[in-house]
Structures are given as structure tokens and as C-alpha cells.
GROMACS .gro file of C-alpha atoms in nm:
model
  377
    1MET     CA    1  -1.938  -1.436   1.771
    2LYS     CA    2  -2.171  -1.165   1.918
    3ARG     CA    3  -2.089  -0.825   2.027
    4THR     CA    4  -2.306  -0.522   2.118
    5VAL     CA    5  -2.278  -0.194   1.942
    6SER     CA    6  -2.390   0.127   2.088
    7ALA     CA    7  -2.672   0.321   1.931
    8VAL     CA    8  -2.429   0.615   1.904
    9ALA     CA    9  -2.171   0.407   1.732
   10VAL     CA   10  -2.427   0.275   1.468
   11SER     CA   11  -2.546   0.620   1.432
   12ALA     CA   12  -2.181   0.754   1.384
   13LEU     CA   13  -2.146   0.462   1.125
   14ALA     CA   14  -2.447   0.565   0.928
   15LEU     CA   15  -2.316   0.916   0.884
   16THR     CA   16  -1.978   0.765   0.771
   17ILE     CA   17  -2.136   0.555   0.528
   18GLY     CA   18  -2.331   0.839   0.396
   19LEU     CA   19  -2.004   1.054   0.357
   20SER     CA   20  -1.751   0.806   0.257
   21VAL     CA   21  -1.883   0.577  -0.040
   22THR     CA   22  -1.690   0.681  -0.348
   23PRO     CA   23  -1.793   0.509  -0.695
   24ALA     CA   24  -1.510   0.340  -0.869
   25THR     CA   25  -1.436   0.319  -1.242
   26ALA     CA   26  -1.231   0.036  -1.366
   27THR     CA   27  -1.039   0.040  -1.704
   28ALA     CA   28  -1.134  -0.267  -1.915
   29SER     CA   29  -0.854  -0.504  -2.006
   30PRO     CA   30  -0.850  -0.769  -2.302
   31ASP     CA   31  -0.840  -1.059  -2.058
   32SER     CA   32  -1.123  -1.280  -2.159
   33ALA     CA   33  -1.093  -1.557  -1.886
   34PRO     CA   34  -1.048  -1.377  -1.537
   35GLN     CA   35  -0.999  -1.630  -1.256
   36GLY     CA   36  -0.980  -1.372  -0.975
   37MET     CA   37  -0.804  -1.054  -0.866
   38VAL     CA   38  -0.477  -0.930  -0.721
   39PHE     CA   39  -0.457  -0.605  -0.560
   40VAL     CA   40  -0.131  -0.417  -0.502
   41GLN     CA   41  -0.065  -0.079  -0.326
   42ASN     CA   42   0.203   0.170  -0.466
   43ASP     CA   43   0.238   0.330  -0.100
   44ASP     CA   44   0.293   0.678  -0.276
   45PRO     CA   45   0.363   0.944   0.001
   46ALA     CA   46   0.184   1.200  -0.221
   47GLY     CA   47  -0.125   0.985  -0.240
   48ASN     CA   48  -0.159   0.612  -0.187
   49GLN     CA   49  -0.321   0.418  -0.459
   50VAL     CA   50  -0.423   0.043  -0.515
   51VAL     CA   51  -0.380  -0.106  -0.842
   52ALA     CA   52  -0.632  -0.385  -0.919
   53TYR     CA   53  -0.546  -0.653  -1.159
   54ARG     CA   54  -0.749  -0.943  -1.316
   55ARG     CA   55  -0.579  -1.271  -1.301
   56SER     CA   56  -0.595  -1.513  -1.607
   57ALA     CA   57  -0.609  -1.892  -1.598
   58ASP     CA   58  -0.227  -1.900  -1.671
   59GLY     CA   59  -0.158  -1.652  -1.371
   60SER     CA   60  -0.090  -1.346  -1.587
   61LEU     CA   61  -0.214  -1.031  -1.462
   62HIS     CA   62  -0.427  -0.746  -1.655
   63GLN     CA   63  -0.480  -0.409  -1.492
   64ALA     CA   64  -0.836  -0.345  -1.430
   65GLY     CA   65  -0.820  -0.014  -1.245
   66THR     CA   66  -0.636   0.225  -1.020
   67TYR     CA   67  -0.815   0.340  -0.713
   68PRO     CA   68  -0.684   0.633  -0.468
   69THR     CA   69  -0.705   0.520  -0.110
   70GLY     CA   70  -0.757   0.886   0.003
   71GLY     CA   71  -0.456   0.865   0.231
   72ARG     CA   72  -0.081   0.879   0.203
   73GLY     CA   73   0.175   0.613   0.196
   74GLY     CA   74   0.509   0.629   0.416
   75THR     CA   75   0.847   0.510   0.465
   76LEU     CA   76   1.039   0.386   0.758
   77ASP     CA   77   1.376   0.534   0.798
   78GLY     CA   78   1.644   0.297   0.663
   79ALA     CA   79   1.416   0.112   0.432
   80VAL     CA   80   1.515   0.058   0.052
   81VAL     CA   81   1.294  -0.197  -0.120
   82ASP     CA   82   1.043  -0.238   0.158
   83ARG     CA   83   0.910   0.104   0.267
   84LEU     CA   84   0.691  -0.037   0.536
   85ALA     CA   85   0.906  -0.355   0.618
   86SER     CA   86   0.596  -0.531   0.720
   87GLN     CA   87   0.345  -0.807   0.587
   88GLY     CA   88  -0.029  -0.766   0.560
   89SER     CA   89  -0.066  -0.401   0.473
   90VAL     CA   90  -0.302  -0.513   0.209
   91THR     CA   91  -0.559  -0.754   0.325
   92TYR     CA   92  -0.854  -0.909   0.147
   93ASP     CA   93  -1.156  -1.058   0.345
   94LYS     CA   94  -1.298  -1.270   0.080
   95ALA     CA   95  -1.598  -1.379   0.291
   96HIS     CA   96  -1.716  -1.015   0.298
   97ARG     CA   97  -1.564  -0.906  -0.034
   98THR     CA   98  -1.381  -0.633   0.149
   99LEU     CA   99  -1.017  -0.493   0.103
  100TYR     CA  100  -0.830  -0.336   0.393
  101VAL     CA  101  -0.535  -0.098   0.279
  102VAL     CA  102  -0.300   0.081   0.528
  103ASN     CA  103  -0.196   0.457   0.461
  104ALA     CA  104   0.119   0.458   0.670
  105GLY     CA  105   0.189   0.826   0.606
  106SER     CA  106  -0.159   0.945   0.729
  107ASN     CA  107  -0.229   0.690   1.007
  108THR     CA  108  -0.539   0.569   0.846
  109VAL     CA  109  -0.687   0.257   0.704
  110THR     CA  110  -0.893   0.267   0.380
  111VAL     CA  111  -1.184   0.005   0.344
  112PHE     CA  112  -1.290  -0.089   0.005
  113GLY     CA  113  -1.575  -0.296  -0.120
  114VAL     CA  114  -1.501  -0.552  -0.400
  115ALA     CA  115  -1.740  -0.562  -0.663
  116GLY     CA  116  -1.638  -0.786  -0.950
  117ASP     CA  117  -1.314  -0.621  -1.085
  118ARG     CA  118  -1.404  -0.292  -0.919
  119LEU     CA  119  -1.324  -0.125  -0.600
  120ILE     CA  120  -1.559   0.101  -0.412
  121ARG     CA  121  -1.410   0.307  -0.143
  122ARG     CA  122  -1.633   0.279   0.161
  123GLN     CA  123  -1.452   0.449   0.432
  124ILE     CA  124  -1.124   0.599   0.563
  125ILE     CA  125  -1.076   0.561   0.925
  126ASN     CA  126  -0.797   0.637   1.203
  127SER     CA  127  -0.575   0.349   1.252
  128GLY     CA  128  -0.561   0.400   1.623
  129GLY     CA  129  -0.183   0.476   1.620
  130THR     CA  130   0.112   0.583   1.427
  131PHE     CA  131   0.225   0.445   1.091
  132PRO     CA  132  -0.014   0.147   1.033
  133VAL     CA  133   0.164  -0.145   0.854
  134SER     CA  134  -0.055  -0.445   0.886
  135VAL     CA  135  -0.413  -0.578   0.910
  136ALA     CA  136  -0.576  -0.908   1.019
  137VAL     CA  137  -0.933  -1.028   0.993
  138HIS     CA  138  -1.103  -1.301   1.187
  139GLY     CA  139  -1.491  -1.313   1.125
  140ALA     CA  140  -1.625  -0.957   1.207
  141GLU     CA  141  -1.321  -0.847   1.409
  142VAL     CA  142  -1.032  -0.656   1.243
  143TYR     CA  143  -0.700  -0.569   1.399
  144VAL     CA  144  -0.458  -0.321   1.275
  145LEU     CA  145  -0.089  -0.291   1.376
  146ASN     CA  146   0.083   0.046   1.407
  147ALA     CA  147   0.436   0.047   1.403
  148ARG     CA  148   0.588   0.379   1.542
  149ALA     CA  149   0.569   0.529   1.898
  150GLY     CA  150   0.640   0.192   2.057
  151GLY     CA  151   0.373   0.012   1.844
  152ALA     CA  152  -0.011  -0.063   1.905
  153VAL     CA  153  -0.270  -0.281   1.805
  154GLN     CA  154  -0.636  -0.135   1.749
  155GLY     CA  155  -0.943  -0.356   1.731
  156TYR     CA  156  -1.245  -0.277   1.513
  157LEU     CA  157  -1.577  -0.430   1.457
  158SER     CA  158  -1.690  -0.470   1.103
  159VAL     CA  159  -2.042  -0.364   1.037
  160LEU     CA  160  -2.208  -0.342   0.703
  161GLY     CA  161  -1.877  -0.323   0.542
  162HIS     CA  162  -1.747  -0.044   0.760
  163LEU     CA  163  -1.523  -0.038   1.068
  164VAL     CA  164  -1.620   0.063   1.395
  165PRO     CA  165  -1.335   0.138   1.644
  166LEU     CA  166  -1.335  -0.043   1.979
  167PRO     CA  167  -1.158   0.180   2.240
  168SER     CA  168  -1.150  -0.124   2.488
  169GLU     CA  169  -0.938  -0.333   2.222
  170HIS     CA  170  -0.661  -0.080   2.193
  171ARG     CA  171  -0.334  -0.250   2.318
  172ALA     CA  172  -0.008  -0.041   2.334
  173LEU     CA  173   0.300  -0.262   2.286
  174GLY     CA  174   0.551  -0.047   2.451
  175LEU     CA  175   0.839  -0.141   2.244
  176PRO     CA  176   1.150   0.049   2.245
  177VAL     CA  177   1.158   0.342   1.992
  178THR     CA  178   1.454   0.347   1.738
  179THR     CA  179   1.502   0.627   1.486
  180GLY     CA  180   1.746   0.675   1.207
  181ALA     CA  181   1.874   0.409   0.959
  182GLN     CA  182   1.773   0.115   1.186
  183GLU     CA  183   1.411   0.208   1.224
  184PHE     CA  184   1.297  -0.026   0.949
  185THR     CA  185   1.436  -0.319   1.137
  186HIS     CA  186   1.337  -0.180   1.490
  187THR     CA  187   0.956  -0.181   1.434
  188PRO     CA  188   0.677  -0.444   1.469
  189GLY     CA  189   0.616  -0.629   1.140
  190GLN     CA  190   0.277  -0.804   1.147
  191VAL     CA  191  -0.038  -0.884   1.334
  192VAL     CA  192  -0.205  -1.227   1.275
  193VAL     CA  193  -0.499  -1.417   1.422
  194THR     CA  194  -0.474  -1.786   1.505
  195PRO     CA  195  -0.696  -2.010   1.279
  196GLN     CA  196  -0.942  -2.090   1.571
  197GLY     CA  197  -0.938  -1.723   1.672
  198SER     CA  198  -0.799  -1.781   2.026
  199SER     CA  199  -0.503  -1.553   2.005
  200VAL     CA  200  -0.374  -1.238   1.828
  201ILE     CA  201   0.007  -1.260   1.762
  202VAL     CA  202   0.243  -0.971   1.666
  203THR     CA  203   0.580  -1.004   1.532
  204THR     CA  204   0.832  -0.748   1.685
  205LYS     CA  205   1.140  -0.786   1.465
  206ALA     CA  206   1.446  -0.631   1.628
  207ALA     CA  207   1.240  -0.400   1.838
  208GLY     CA  208   1.162  -0.675   2.082
  209ASN     CA  209   1.303  -0.994   1.940
  210SER     CA  210   0.987  -1.150   2.038
  211LEU     CA  211   0.637  -1.276   1.966
  212VAL     CA  212   0.360  -1.084   2.145
  213VAL     CA  213   0.079  -1.298   2.195
  214PHE     CA  214  -0.275  -1.157   2.326
  215GLY     CA  215  -0.534  -1.392   2.427
  216ARG     CA  216  -0.884  -1.352   2.258
  217SER     CA  217  -1.225  -1.441   2.415
  218GLY     CA  218  -1.512  -1.579   2.233
  219LEU     CA  219  -1.648  -1.224   2.224
  220GLY     CA  220  -1.332  -1.100   2.065
  221HIS     CA  221  -1.191  -0.915   2.380
  222LEU     CA  222  -0.818  -0.933   2.413
  223THR     CA  223  -0.629  -1.002   2.726
  224LYS     CA  224  -0.481  -0.693   2.907
  225ALA     CA  225  -0.143  -0.830   2.928
  226PRO     CA  226   0.013  -1.043   2.651
  227VAL     CA  227   0.237  -1.337   2.669
  228LEU     CA  228   0.580  -1.259   2.560
  229VAL     CA  229   0.771  -1.543   2.347
  230ASP     CA  230   1.135  -1.463   2.342
  231ASP     CA  231   1.299  -1.499   2.006
  232ALA     CA  232   1.651  -1.324   2.108
  233GLY     CA  233   1.854  -1.237   1.800
  234ASN     CA  234   1.637  -1.408   1.536
  235VAL     CA  235   1.418  -1.095   1.437
  236PRO     CA  236   1.082  -1.251   1.369
  237PHE     CA  237   0.951  -1.038   1.089
  238ALA     CA  238   0.636  -1.201   0.949
  239ALA     CA  239   0.421  -1.507   1.012
  240THR     CA  240   0.147  -1.741   0.864
  241PHE     CA  241  -0.010  -2.071   0.959
  242ASP     CA  242   0.037  -2.409   0.822
  243HIS     CA  243  -0.272  -2.663   0.750
  244PHE     CA  244  -0.187  -2.817   1.087
  245GLY     CA  245  -0.264  -2.476   1.271
  246HIS     CA  246   0.128  -2.442   1.348
  247LEU     CA  247   0.258  -2.085   1.337
  248ALA     CA  248   0.546  -2.041   1.093
  249VAL     CA  249   0.760  -1.749   1.122
  250ALA     CA  250   1.022  -1.576   0.904
  251GLU     CA  251   1.327  -1.486   1.101
  252ALA     CA  252   1.532  -1.211   0.933
  253GLY     CA  253   1.815  -1.190   1.184
  254THR     CA  254   1.921  -1.540   1.125
  255ASN     CA  255   1.755  -1.614   0.790
  256THR     CA  256   1.545  -1.905   0.921
  257VAL     CA  257   1.204  -2.023   0.957
  258ALA     CA  258   1.076  -2.122   1.294
  259THR     CA  259   0.750  -2.327   1.373
  260TYR     CA  260   0.557  -2.320   1.679
  261ALA     CA  261   0.264  -2.512   1.831
  262VAL     CA  262  -0.010  -2.277   1.965
  263GLU     CA  263  -0.099  -2.423   2.307
  264ARG     CA  264  -0.357  -2.353   2.602
  265GLY     CA  265  -0.270  -2.015   2.781
  266HIS     CA  266  -0.195  -1.841   2.467
  267ARG     CA  267   0.159  -1.984   2.468
  268LEU     CA  268   0.374  -2.095   2.196
  269ARG     CA  269   0.599  -2.405   2.199
  270LEU     CA  270   0.894  -2.403   1.950
  271LEU     CA  271   0.892  -2.706   1.724
  272ASN     CA  272   1.179  -2.655   1.472
  273ARG     CA  273   1.395  -2.384   1.340
  274THR     CA  274   1.557  -2.437   0.989
  275ALA     CA  275   1.803  -2.204   0.793
  276THR     CA  276   1.698  -2.097   0.452
  277GLY     CA  277   2.050  -2.054   0.324
  278GLN     CA  278   1.932  -1.716   0.181
  279MET     CA  279   1.985  -1.359   0.279
  280ALA     CA  280   1.712  -1.126   0.429
  281THR     CA  281   1.465  -1.385   0.489
  282CYS     CA  282   1.165  -1.164   0.589
  283TRP     CA  283   0.833  -1.261   0.432
  284ILE     CA  284   0.636  -1.582   0.451
  285ALA     CA  285   0.305  -1.679   0.252
  286GLY     CA  286   0.106  -1.998   0.334
  287ALA     CA  287  -0.022  -2.226   0.049
  288GLY     CA  288  -0.221  -2.519   0.185
  289GLY     CA  289   0.023  -2.771   0.290
  290ASN     CA  290   0.336  -2.554   0.181
  291TYR     CA  291   0.470  -2.214   0.258
  292TYR     CA  292   0.707  -1.973   0.071
  293LEU     CA  293   0.961  -1.732   0.222
  294SER     CA  294   1.079  -1.419   0.040
  295ASN     CA  295   1.449  -1.338   0.073
  296ALA     CA  296   1.521  -0.981  -0.024
  297GLY     CA  297   1.894  -1.012  -0.001
  298SER     CA  298   1.914  -1.323  -0.239
  299ASN     CA  299   1.636  -1.223  -0.472
  300SER     CA  300   1.466  -1.561  -0.424
  301VAL     CA  301   1.172  -1.736  -0.279
  302SER     CA  302   1.236  -2.064  -0.057
  303GLY     CA  303   0.958  -2.319  -0.046
  304TYR     CA  304   0.886  -2.571   0.243
  305HIS     CA  305   0.621  -2.836   0.280
  306ALA     CA  306   0.491  -2.850   0.636
  307GLU     CA  307   0.503  -3.184   0.816
  308HIS     CA  308   0.243  -3.279   1.097
  309ASP     CA  309   0.527  -3.246   1.375
  310GLY     CA  310   0.596  -2.894   1.248
  311SER     CA  311   0.927  -2.985   1.073
  312PRO     CA  312   0.962  -2.812   0.724
  313VAL     CA  313   1.081  -3.004   0.443
  314ALA     CA  314   1.276  -2.788   0.182
  315LEU     CA  315   1.108  -2.762  -0.176
  316GLY     CA  316   1.390  -2.564  -0.324
  317ASN     CA  317   1.489  -2.195  -0.394
  318THR     CA  318   1.328  -2.016  -0.699
  319ALA     CA  319   1.486  -1.688  -0.847
  320THR     CA  320   1.273  -1.360  -0.858
  321GLY     CA  321   1.339  -1.011  -0.965
  322GLU     CA  322   1.561  -0.784  -0.752
  323GLY     CA  323   1.448  -0.711  -0.371
  324THR     CA  324   1.207  -0.998  -0.305
  325VAL     CA  325   0.947  -0.873  -0.054
  326ASP     CA  326   0.570  -0.944   0.026
  327ALA     CA  327   0.380  -1.225  -0.154
  328ALA     CA  328   0.012  -1.341  -0.173
  329VAL     CA  329  -0.141  -1.681  -0.257
  330THR     CA  330  -0.466  -1.732  -0.456
  331PRO     CA  331  -0.748  -1.900  -0.265
  332ASP     CA  332  -0.713  -2.229  -0.470
  333ASN     CA  333  -0.323  -2.243  -0.366
  334ARG     CA  334  -0.238  -2.257  -0.742
  335TYR     CA  335  -0.050  -1.932  -0.783
  336ILE     CA  336   0.167  -1.716  -0.574
  337TYR     CA  337   0.240  -1.335  -0.655
  338VAL     CA  338   0.567  -1.210  -0.527
  339GLN     CA  339   0.652  -0.834  -0.511
  340THR     CA  340   0.998  -0.718  -0.606
  341GLY     CA  341   1.077  -0.410  -0.458
  342LYS     CA  342   1.364  -0.256  -0.659
  343VAL     CA  343   1.150  -0.186  -0.980
  344GLY     CA  344   0.795  -0.232  -0.805
  345ALA     CA  345   0.717  -0.553  -1.003
  346VAL     CA  346   0.497  -0.867  -0.923
  347ASP     CA  347   0.628  -1.200  -1.021
  348ALA     CA  348   0.382  -1.471  -1.090
  349PHE     CA  349   0.435  -1.849  -1.019
  350ARG     CA  350   0.250  -2.150  -1.069
  351ILE     CA  351   0.260  -2.371  -0.774
  352GLU     CA  352   0.328  -2.725  -0.910
  353SER     CA  353   0.187  -3.065  -0.759
  354ASP     CA  354   0.513  -3.116  -0.582
  355GLY     CA  355   0.529  -2.772  -0.441
  356SER     CA  356   0.793  -2.619  -0.692
  357LEU     CA  357   0.728  -2.287  -0.854
  358THR     CA  358   0.724  -2.218  -1.229
  359LYS     CA  359   0.740  -1.847  -1.340
  360THR     CA  360   0.447  -1.743  -1.572
  361SER     CA  361   0.484  -1.369  -1.582
  362SER     CA  362   0.601  -1.036  -1.447
  363THR     CA  363   0.423  -0.730  -1.416
  364VAL     CA  364   0.554  -0.388  -1.323
  365VAL     CA  365   0.295  -0.186  -1.098
  366PRO     CA  366   0.287   0.204  -1.172
  367ASN     CA  367   0.486   0.390  -0.929
  368ALA     CA  368   0.540   0.098  -0.690
  369ALA     CA  369   0.921   0.090  -0.660
  370GLY     CA  370   1.014   0.000  -0.296
  371ALA     CA  371   0.643  -0.052  -0.205
  372GLU     CA  372   0.502  -0.357  -0.042
  373GLY     CA  373   0.135  -0.480   0.020
  374ILE     CA  374  -0.045  -0.747  -0.208
  375ALA     CA  375  -0.354  -0.968  -0.168
  376ALA     CA  376  -0.508  -1.219  -0.409
  377GLY     CA  377  -0.861  -1.305  -0.429
   0.00000   0.00000   0.00000
């Protein structure tokens, strides 16, 4: 992908780099065999923080450090165990060793560099809207979803580990605005990019009961008008892709998982819809040929194997702590880390060869009750 950045933008970026780099100090842990990292935000309205954990070969977590984002967390009205009611609020770009964290209460995104088990704060940048809740990365392009004021997607170009906002890649969603106790179910939930980069997709939850699909050119430009895929009554909350490239959507209204084929013209074709038999099925995490859905109302995770025709084969339900919310899978697809919002813990599970889950540990994240946002690297 190629995109021209103006000299003014580069100069501004250079100034930002000079002002925003913050050294980080990590607290040592006794873990002797680190296999990677897990990052969790606490979404604190008084000052958001990322807690970084080393993960051991057995999946257990060992705290490596706590890093202020320089922004504030936020809470949607009506939310209890999921203040942001979203997926993807913490996103790790492994290829560029960069971590993106939303600050919903201050309408900003923090960019961290990942150096071993340490984080280095590089930049705090405006999210291009109100109440950012989700970040998606494809190559050098980064997209941020803002949830309030009808919702909006803002595109950025990543240059030298910093974000340059692209005014031409701002798309207002124009969703109905709901206030009061129903706000958390009536705001958009996630932004994702298709594996080949052809489309950017937004889940709208009950705000639109639809999937909003923007086409994306080879240069990263979004189409002006999206394709709207009706999902009436199902409340599409979060999404991932299986290893065949099918879109899998967690639908909170009907507690189902729906799968779609991504077709030409930025259109989606429904392949299958399967009930989980659980309550508040809102989040979904892909793990190679499987995906796992978090059921906040049942305190469980539902596993499925993805077939080539898009049909999901049930792998069973696994109990978690109370208030099952966001989840992250390790790059080798061996472990899944599931947030439980009531006490702000992370439950670790080993993914067995048959797709079943075996719990290995549970870790309480400091000051993270009700928070969500997790990434594994």
C-alpha cells in the first residue's frame, strides 16, 4: 500500500514525536519463562492505565508494569460489567510492535511502543469523534470507532510508530442517538477490517441493528457511502473472521452467532445463524479454525469450530468468573484470556487440540472492575 503524506503532516508528526515519547519502567516479576505478553486496560475515569503481564508457558500471568495512558476512561450509561460495551478497545499490532488503547472519557487514543515487556508511550491523539471504543489495524492503516453522537470512523496512517489523521477518511455513521439506561446497547460496538483489506465493517448493536460495510481501495480510501446489511432484532455486537475468511458475528439480541461470506461489491451474504443457548452473547474471539463467544449473562464461553461452508460446530460451553466480557487469543492459538467484568479479572484457558478449554489461572487486574479491553502478543 502506498499513500502520500504531506510535508506539513510529517513536520507535525516530527514535533509530536519530540513531545510525546515517555520512557516506561516495568516492575520485575519472578516468571522465568515468558512466552509473550497480555495487555489489559482498567478504563479508570480518573486516569486510564494499561497493566502489562508476562505470560508463562502454562498460560499464567505475571504483572510486568502499569502504564498511564495519559487519558481518561469512560462509561456508557446503563453499563455494569462492560463500561465501553465494545470489542477491540485495546489492539496490538504485532508486526509493528505497537499497542493502541482508547481513552473513551477524553476522546483520545494512546499509542504505545512495545519493547520486550515494557511499554513506551509515543503519542496521545484525538480520536476523531466522541467516546472511542474500538481500533482496527490493516498494514499501515488504523481505524478508530467512536460510539457517541451517532458514531464515526476515523482513519489514520501509521508513520514511524505514530498516527497521522487522514481527514478524507472520516465517516460519520449517522446512527440514532440514545441516552439513559439503554445507551450501552444502542451504540456501535466494533470496527474490523476484512483479512484481504477490501472492506471496513462496523457492528452497530441496537443503534442500527445492522452491519455497516465501507469499501476500501488498494490505497486505503474508504467509499463515501457504505453498504448496510440488515440484522433486524439481532443486535450485532462484535465480530471476527474464521480461517476461511468468513465473518462471524456475536449477536446479543438473540444470543446467536451469525456467519457471513464477504462478497464482491462489499456485500455480505448470510451463511448460518446458530443459537448459543446462553445469555448476553456479546463478544467473540477467533483462534485459527475455532472461535469463542463470551456470554456475560451466563458467565460462560461458547466454543465453535468453523466449517468451510460457514456453519459452526459446537465445542461446548466453559464456565468463567462473573460477567464474561472481552477476550484475546495468543498468536499461536494456544491460550485464550477472558475478562470477567464483575471483579475485573482475567481467566486464562488452554485451548486443547479438540478446541475445548482448560482453565489454568485467574488474575485480578488492579482497579479494573467493569472494565474491558484486552490484547495478547
